[in-house]
GROMACS .gro file of C-alpha atoms in nm:
model
  311
    1MET     CA    1  12.433  11.847   7.702
    2ALA     CA    2  12.181  11.718   7.963
    3LYS     CA    3  12.316  11.547   8.263
    4ALA     CA    4  12.184  11.303   8.514
    5ILE     CA    5  12.000  11.489   8.789
    6ARG     CA    6  12.187  11.314   9.057
    7ASP     CA    7  12.519  11.431   8.897
    8VAL     CA    8  12.396  11.780   8.883
    9TYR     CA    9  12.304  11.767   9.245
   10GLY     CA   10  12.640  11.624   9.349
   11ASP     CA   11  12.812  11.896   9.157
   12ALA     CA   12  12.609  12.178   9.298
   13LEU     CA   13  12.683  12.042   9.643
   14LEU     CA   14  13.045  12.024   9.581
   15GLU     CA   15  13.026  12.399   9.459
   16LEU     CA   16  12.845  12.499   9.793
   17GLY     CA   17  13.115  12.322   9.998
   18ALA     CA   18  13.390  12.551   9.832
   19GLU     CA   19  13.194  12.858   9.886
   20ASN     CA   20  13.066  12.812  10.241
   21VAL     CA   21  13.249  12.632  10.529
   22ASN     CA   22  12.925  12.587  10.706
   23VAL     CA   23  12.769  12.342  10.456
   24VAL     CA   24  12.803  11.984  10.570
   25ALA     CA   25  12.668  11.665  10.410
   26LEU     CA   26  12.542  11.343  10.562
   27ASP     CA   27  12.455  11.017  10.395
   28ALA     CA   28  12.311  10.683  10.477
   29ASP     CA   29  12.573  10.449  10.301
   30LEU     CA   30  12.467  10.542   9.953
   31SER     CA   31  12.695  10.834   9.874
   32GLY     CA   32  12.804  10.676   9.546
   33SER     CA   33  12.442  10.669   9.434
   34THR     CA   34  12.326  10.997   9.577
   35ARG     CA   35  12.652  11.155   9.450
   36SER     CA   36  12.703  11.329   9.791
   37GLY     CA   37  13.026  11.129   9.787
   38LYS     CA   38  13.178  11.422   9.562
   39PHE     CA   39  13.144  11.645   9.851
   40GLY     CA   40  13.275  11.371  10.081
   41LYS     CA   41  13.594  11.331   9.884
   42ALA     CA   42  13.670  11.694   9.876
   43TYR     CA   43  13.565  11.783  10.229
   44PRO     CA   44  13.600  11.471  10.436
   45ASP     CA   45  13.607  11.660  10.766
   46ARG     CA   46  13.247  11.805  10.677
   47PHE     CA   47  13.111  11.473  10.556
   48PHE     CA   48  12.940  11.225  10.772
   49ASP     CA   49  12.832  10.861  10.642
   50MET     CA   50  12.597  10.750  10.906
   51GLY     CA   51  12.549  10.395  10.778
   52ILE     CA   52  12.202  10.247  10.732
   53ALA     CA   53  12.046  10.455  11.014
   54GLU     CA   54  11.824  10.711  10.855
   55SER     CA   55  11.654  10.835  11.173
   56ASN     CA   56  11.975  10.895  11.340
   57MET     CA   57  12.110  11.070  11.035
   58VAL     CA   58  11.834  11.305  11.043
   59SER     CA   59  11.865  11.363  11.414
   60THR     CA   60  12.240  11.425  11.366
   61ALA     CA   61  12.151  11.687  11.098
   62ALA     CA   62  11.918  11.863  11.339
   63GLY     CA   63  12.184  11.891  11.586
   64LEU     CA   64  12.430  12.026  11.332
   65ALA     CA   65  12.176  12.277  11.215
   66ALA     CA   66  12.119  12.384  11.586
   67ALA     CA   67  12.503  12.449  11.600
   68GLY     CA   68  12.486  12.688  11.307
   69LYS     CA   69  12.576  12.437  11.020
   70ILE     CA   70  12.391  12.402  10.691
   71PRO     CA   71  12.336  12.009  10.666
   72PHE     CA   72  12.234  11.843  10.336
   73VAL     CA   73  12.083  11.510  10.433
   74ASN     CA   74  12.111  11.239  10.147
   75THR     CA   75  11.960  10.895  10.078
   76PHE     CA   76  11.694  10.731   9.864
   77THR     CA   77  11.372  10.921   9.892
   78ALA     CA   78  11.179  10.596   9.981
   79PHE     CA   79  11.396  10.576  10.299
   80LEU     CA   80  11.422  10.941  10.388
   81SER     CA   81  11.050  10.990  10.383
   82THR     CA   82  10.961  10.679  10.586
   83LEU     CA   83  11.254  10.584  10.809
   84GLY     CA   84  11.380  10.939  10.854
   85LEU     CA   85  11.021  11.083  10.909
   86ILE     CA   86  11.003  11.070  11.280
   87SER     CA   87  11.316  11.281  11.311
   88ILE     CA   88  11.208  11.513  11.020
   89ARG     CA   89  10.889  11.581  11.178
   90ALA     CA   90  10.971  11.590  11.547
   91GLN     CA   91  11.299  11.763  11.522
   92ILE     CA   92  11.346  11.943  11.187
   93CYS     CA   93  11.001  12.068  11.118
   94TYR     CA   94  10.887  12.116  11.482
   95GLY     CA   95  11.214  12.303  11.543
   96ASN     CA   96  11.197  12.482  11.206
   97LEU     CA   97  11.558  12.379  11.163
   98ASN     CA   98  11.796  12.483  10.875
   99VAL     CA   99  11.822  12.121  10.722
  100LYS     CA  100  11.806  12.038  10.359
  101LEU     CA  101  11.670  11.709  10.251
  102GLY     CA  102  11.811  11.556   9.925
  103GLY     CA  103  11.566  11.285   9.839
  104ALA     CA  104  11.760  11.084   9.579
  105TYR     CA  105  11.588  10.836   9.332
  106GLY     CA  106  11.251  10.989   9.349
  107GLY     CA  107  10.948  10.813   9.179
  108MET     CA  108  11.043  10.493   9.018
  109SER     CA  109  11.380  10.589   8.918
  110ALA     CA  110  11.541  10.309   9.135
  111THR     CA  111  11.388  10.079   8.858
  112PHE     CA  112  11.512   9.715   8.938
  113ASP     CA  113  11.503   9.762   9.315
  114GLY     CA  114  11.129   9.756   9.298
  115ALA     CA  115  10.858   9.865   9.542
  116SER     CA  116  11.067   9.883   9.852
  117HIS     CA  117  11.293  10.155   9.674
  118HIS     CA  118  11.029  10.332   9.465
  119ALA     CA  119  10.903  10.668   9.615
  120ILE     CA  120  10.551  10.710   9.512
  121GLU     CA  121  10.410  10.888   9.826
  122ASP     CA  122  10.678  11.110   9.935
  123ILE     CA  123  10.541  11.447   9.794
  124ALA     CA  124  10.229  11.371  10.007
  125ILE     CA  125  10.408  11.309  10.311
  126MET     CA  126  10.659  11.606  10.289
  127ARG     CA  127  10.413  11.866  10.189
  128ALA     CA  128  10.197  11.781  10.481
  129LEU     CA  129  10.477  11.875  10.724
  130PRO     CA  130  10.459  12.227  10.883
  131ASN     CA  131  10.746  12.443  10.792
  132MET     CA  132  10.871  12.213  10.507
  133ARG     CA  133  10.908  12.345  10.168
  134VAL     CA  134  10.903  12.105   9.862
  135ILE     CA  135  11.078  12.137   9.524
  136VAL     CA  136  11.073  11.909   9.233
  137PRO     CA  137  11.327  12.019   8.964
  138ALA     CA  138  11.262  11.921   8.603
  139ASP     CA  139  11.615  11.983   8.455
  140ALA     CA  140  11.980  12.046   8.545
  141ALA     CA  141  11.931  12.440   8.573
  142ALA     CA  142  11.633  12.390   8.807
  143THR     CA  143  11.820  12.137   9.013
  144ARG     CA  144  12.117  12.381   9.057
  145TRP     CA  145  11.881  12.659   9.144
  146ALA     CA  146  11.703  12.442   9.408
  147VAL     CA  147  12.037  12.337   9.578
  148ARG     CA  148  12.166  12.697   9.597
  149TYR     CA  149  11.823  12.845   9.694
  150ALA     CA  150  11.769  12.597   9.972
  151ALA     CA  151  12.123  12.649  10.094
  152ALA     CA  152  12.064  13.028  10.118
  153THR     CA  153  11.723  13.023  10.260
  154PRO     CA  154  11.677  12.941  10.640
  155GLY     CA  155  11.447  12.651  10.727
  156PRO     CA  156  11.359  12.292  10.616
  157PHE     CA  157  11.360  12.206  10.251
  158TYR     CA  158  11.273  11.878  10.070
  159LEU     CA  159  11.436  11.845   9.707
  160ARG     CA  160  11.290  11.558   9.523
  161LEU     CA  161  11.560  11.424   9.281
  162SER     CA  162  11.598  11.156   9.013
  163ARG     CA  163  11.877  10.941   8.912
  164ASP     CA  164  11.803  10.989   8.543
  165VAL     CA  165  11.906  11.225   8.273
  166TYR     CA  166  11.621  11.484   8.204
  167PRO     CA  167  11.659  11.690   7.887
  168ASP     CA  168  11.734  12.062   7.922
  169LEU     CA  169  11.419  12.289   7.956
  170TYR     CA  170  11.600  12.602   8.079
  171THR     CA  171  11.921  12.794   8.015
  172GLU     CA  172  12.165  12.847   8.300
  173ASP     CA  173  12.074  13.210   8.339
  174THR     CA  174  11.695  13.122   8.392
  175GLU     CA  175  11.558  13.286   8.693
  176PHE     CA  176  11.346  13.058   8.932
  177GLU     CA  177  11.108  13.187   9.220
  178MET     CA  178  11.004  12.991   9.511
  179GLY     CA  179  10.619  12.953   9.521
  180ARG     CA  180  10.590  12.994   9.149
  181GLY     CA  181  10.541  12.775   8.852
  182ARG     CA  182  10.656  12.837   8.494
  183ILE     CA  183  10.461  12.807   8.164
  184VAL     CA  184  10.703  12.619   7.944
  185ARG     CA  185  10.464  12.594   7.655
  186ASP     CA  186  10.160  12.811   7.593
  187GLY     CA  187   9.832  12.697   7.485
  188THR     CA  188   9.478  12.774   7.495
  189ASP     CA  189   9.262  12.455   7.498
  190VAL     CA  190   9.389  12.265   7.810
  191THR     CA  191   9.650  12.310   8.067
  192VAL     CA  192   9.886  12.025   8.182
  193ILE     CA  193  10.055  12.096   8.522
  194ALA     CA  194  10.335  11.860   8.570
  195CYS     CA  195  10.672  11.833   8.776
  196GLY     CA  196  10.987  11.654   8.743
  197LEU     CA  197  11.034  11.413   8.443
  198ILE     CA  198  10.673  11.420   8.350
  199VAL     CA  199  10.704  11.785   8.233
  200HIS     CA  200  10.893  11.643   7.940
  201LYS     CA  201  10.631  11.382   7.874
  202ALA     CA  202  10.379  11.659   7.880
  203MET     CA  203  10.573  11.857   7.636
  204GLU     CA  204  10.589  11.553   7.401
  205ALA     CA  205  10.206  11.511   7.450
  206ALA     CA  206  10.145  11.876   7.357
  207GLU     CA  207  10.342  11.821   7.028
  208ARG     CA  208  10.118  11.528   6.934
  209PHE     CA  209   9.800  11.740   6.996
  210ALA     CA  210   9.937  12.025   6.796
  211GLU     CA  211   9.940  11.810   6.504
  212LYS     CA  212   9.566  11.780   6.552
  213GLY     CA  213   9.514  12.154   6.595
  214ILE     CA  214   9.460  12.128   6.972
  215SER     CA  215   9.661  12.378   7.178
  216VAL     CA  216   9.798  12.240   7.497
  217ARG     CA  217   9.967  12.458   7.766
  218VAL     CA  218  10.225  12.298   7.978
  219VAL     CA  219  10.320  12.425   8.329
  220ASP     CA  220  10.632  12.315   8.523
  221MET     CA  221  10.527  12.329   8.885
  222TYR     CA  222  10.873  12.291   9.032
  223SER     CA  223  10.751  12.450   9.364
  224ILE     CA  224  10.501  12.224   9.507
  225LYS     CA  225  10.490  12.383   9.857
  226PRO     CA  226  10.439  12.679   9.836
  227ILE     CA  227  10.247  12.641   9.520
  228ASP     CA  228  10.158  12.902   9.274
  229LYS     CA  229   9.791  12.973   9.340
  230GLU     CA  230   9.774  13.265   9.104
  231LEU     CA  231   9.910  13.062   8.804
  232ILE     CA  232   9.678  12.759   8.872
  233LEU     CA  233   9.364  12.972   8.875
  234ARG     CA  234   9.478  13.173   8.562
  235CYS     CA  235   9.532  12.849   8.370
  236ALA     CA  236   9.198  12.729   8.475
  237LYS     CA  237   9.027  13.049   8.371
  238GLU     CA  238   9.213  13.080   8.041
  239THR     CA  239   9.204  12.720   7.909
  240GLY     CA  240   8.903  12.572   8.089
  241ALA     CA  241   9.060  12.225   8.173
  242ILE     CA  242   9.339  12.101   8.381
  243VAL     CA  243   9.545  11.776   8.367
  244CYS     CA  244   9.781  11.698   8.667
  245ALA     CA  245  10.070  11.479   8.582
  246GLU     CA  246  10.329  11.331   8.802
  247GLU     CA  247  10.539  11.022   8.895
  248HIS     CA  248  10.364  10.979   9.218
  249ASN     CA  249  10.035  10.824   9.353
  250ILE     CA  250   9.735  11.011   9.240
  251TYR     CA  251   9.657  11.063   9.604
  252GLY     CA  252   9.826  11.352   9.802
  253GLY     CA  253  10.083  11.454   9.558
  254MET     CA  254  10.099  11.745   9.330
  255GLY     CA  255   9.773  11.673   9.167
  256SER     CA  256   9.613  11.698   9.512
  257ALA     CA  257   9.794  12.033   9.585
  258VAL     CA  258   9.658  12.175   9.259
  259SER     CA  259   9.302  12.048   9.334
  260GLU     CA  260   9.308  12.220   9.683
  261VAL     CA  261   9.389  12.558   9.494
  262LEU     CA  262   9.110  12.493   9.222
  263ALA     CA  263   8.851  12.421   9.515
  264TRP     CA  264   8.975  12.725   9.720
  265GLY     CA  265   8.944  12.946   9.424
  266GLY     CA  266   8.603  12.824   9.307
  267ALA     CA  267   8.742  12.714   8.974
  268GLY     CA  268   8.491  12.443   8.865
  269VAL     CA  269   8.684  12.309   8.552
  270PRO     CA  270   8.707  11.943   8.444
  271THR     CA  271   9.039  11.813   8.610
  272GLU     CA  272   9.212  11.475   8.523
  273PHE     CA  273   9.504  11.299   8.710
  274VAL     CA  274   9.793  11.126   8.558
  275GLY     CA  275   9.994  10.931   8.803
  276ILE     CA  276  10.026  10.600   8.964
  277GLN     CA  277   9.687  10.455   9.032
  278ASP     CA  278   9.727  10.387   9.398
  279THR     CA  279   9.928  10.062   9.363
  280PHE     CA  280  10.265   9.942   9.453
  281THR     CA  281  10.509   9.922   9.161
  282GLU     CA  282  10.734   9.651   9.019
  283SER     CA  283  11.099   9.588   8.907
  284ALA     CA  284  11.158   9.660   8.546
  285PRO     CA  285  11.363   9.911   8.305
  286TYR     CA  286  11.256  10.273   8.387
  287ASN     CA  287  11.073  10.348   8.051
  288ASP     CA  288  10.888  10.014   8.108
  289LEU     CA  289  10.770  10.113   8.444
  290LEU     CA  290  10.665  10.472   8.314
  291LYS     CA  291  10.453  10.297   8.040
  292LYS     CA  292  10.298  10.038   8.258
  293TYR     CA  293  10.191  10.288   8.535
  294GLY     CA  294  10.053  10.532   8.279
  295VAL     CA  295  10.310  10.811   8.351
  296ASP     CA  296  10.472  10.825   8.007
  297THR     CA  297  10.385  11.043   7.701
  298ASP     CA  298  10.090  10.808   7.608
  299GLY     CA  299   9.958  10.845   7.968
  300VAL     CA  300   9.964  11.223   7.946
  301VAL     CA  301   9.798  11.201   7.607
  302ALA     CA  302   9.522  10.984   7.749
  303GLY     CA  303   9.475  11.223   8.037
  304ILE     CA  304   9.432  11.519   7.788
  305GLU     CA  305   9.186  11.326   7.593
  306ARG     CA  306   8.984  11.242   7.899
  307VAL     CA  307   8.967  11.591   8.010
  308LEU     CA  308   8.882  11.725   7.653
  309ALA     CA  309   8.583  11.484   7.652
  310ARG     CA  310   8.446  11.644   7.965
  311LYS     CA  311   8.519  12.002   7.878
   0.00000   0.00000   0.00000
C-alpha cells in the first residue's frame, strides 16, 4: 500500500541511522512535519533542532560534514531554498561538502499555508548551484533509493519531497541510476517527461489518449541534475513531440532543463510546458490547487493536445 512520501523519507532516514553512526539529522523546528523526528527520537545525540534559523542550520551541517559526518538537513523546501540559500551556496556547494538537503512539502503540497510555504522555484534554484545534484522521486521506492544513494555518495544533494501519498510506480527491487530517467509507459506519438506527483497525472492522461488511439510515452525524470540527455533526445527522435510536466514554475525547472538538452542536441521538435504559469499560488485543498494551476490530469491532457496540434 502506498505511503506518504514524507513518511517514507522519515523511515529511510531512521534506517540509515541504525546502519551508520556518522549519519546525523538537523531540522528547523518542523521535525513532526518533515518526519525527521523519527530519527531524533531514536538517536537524540545525533539530532539537532536548530529552531527557525535555516541559514544557521545549513552552516552547522557544513561544519558537521567537514568533521566527517553525513548530515541530512530538513525543513520545508520554500524555506530551505530561500532562507538557507546563502549557506547552501557559499559553504556546502562552494566547499563541495557532504550535506544532504531534504526539501519537504515540495510544490504546493503545503496546501493551506499558501504562497509563503509553496515551493515553485526550488528546482530552478538548486540545479543552478555548482556541485549540487537534484532528485525528485515519484513514489516510495524512488524515495528510499534517493535517500540511500545520497547518503552513500559524497557531495551535496537536494531531494525534493512531498507531504502527500503517491501511488506506487515501482517495486522495491527496482534499480535506479543517477543521471537517468525511466520510461514508465511506452508510446510512439508524443512523450510526456514529468517528475514527482505529475508522473502519475501523466500516466492518467496517457490512458485517456489511449482510448482515442493516440500513443503517449511517459518518462519519469527523477534525476533532474544530472539529467538524462540520451533518453530525452531519443524520445524526441522516436515520438516527434515533447511535453514537460512539473509542479513548479514553467521557468527554470525540469522543463527548462529538458529544453536545454533539446537545444544542445539540435532536436527541433514541438515542445509544450505544463506547470505553474509564473504566478504565486493560493491556499486551498491540494487537488483544487493542482487543478487551478493546470498541473492535474486535465492540465497534462491540455498540454498533449497543444503539442499534437503543432506536430
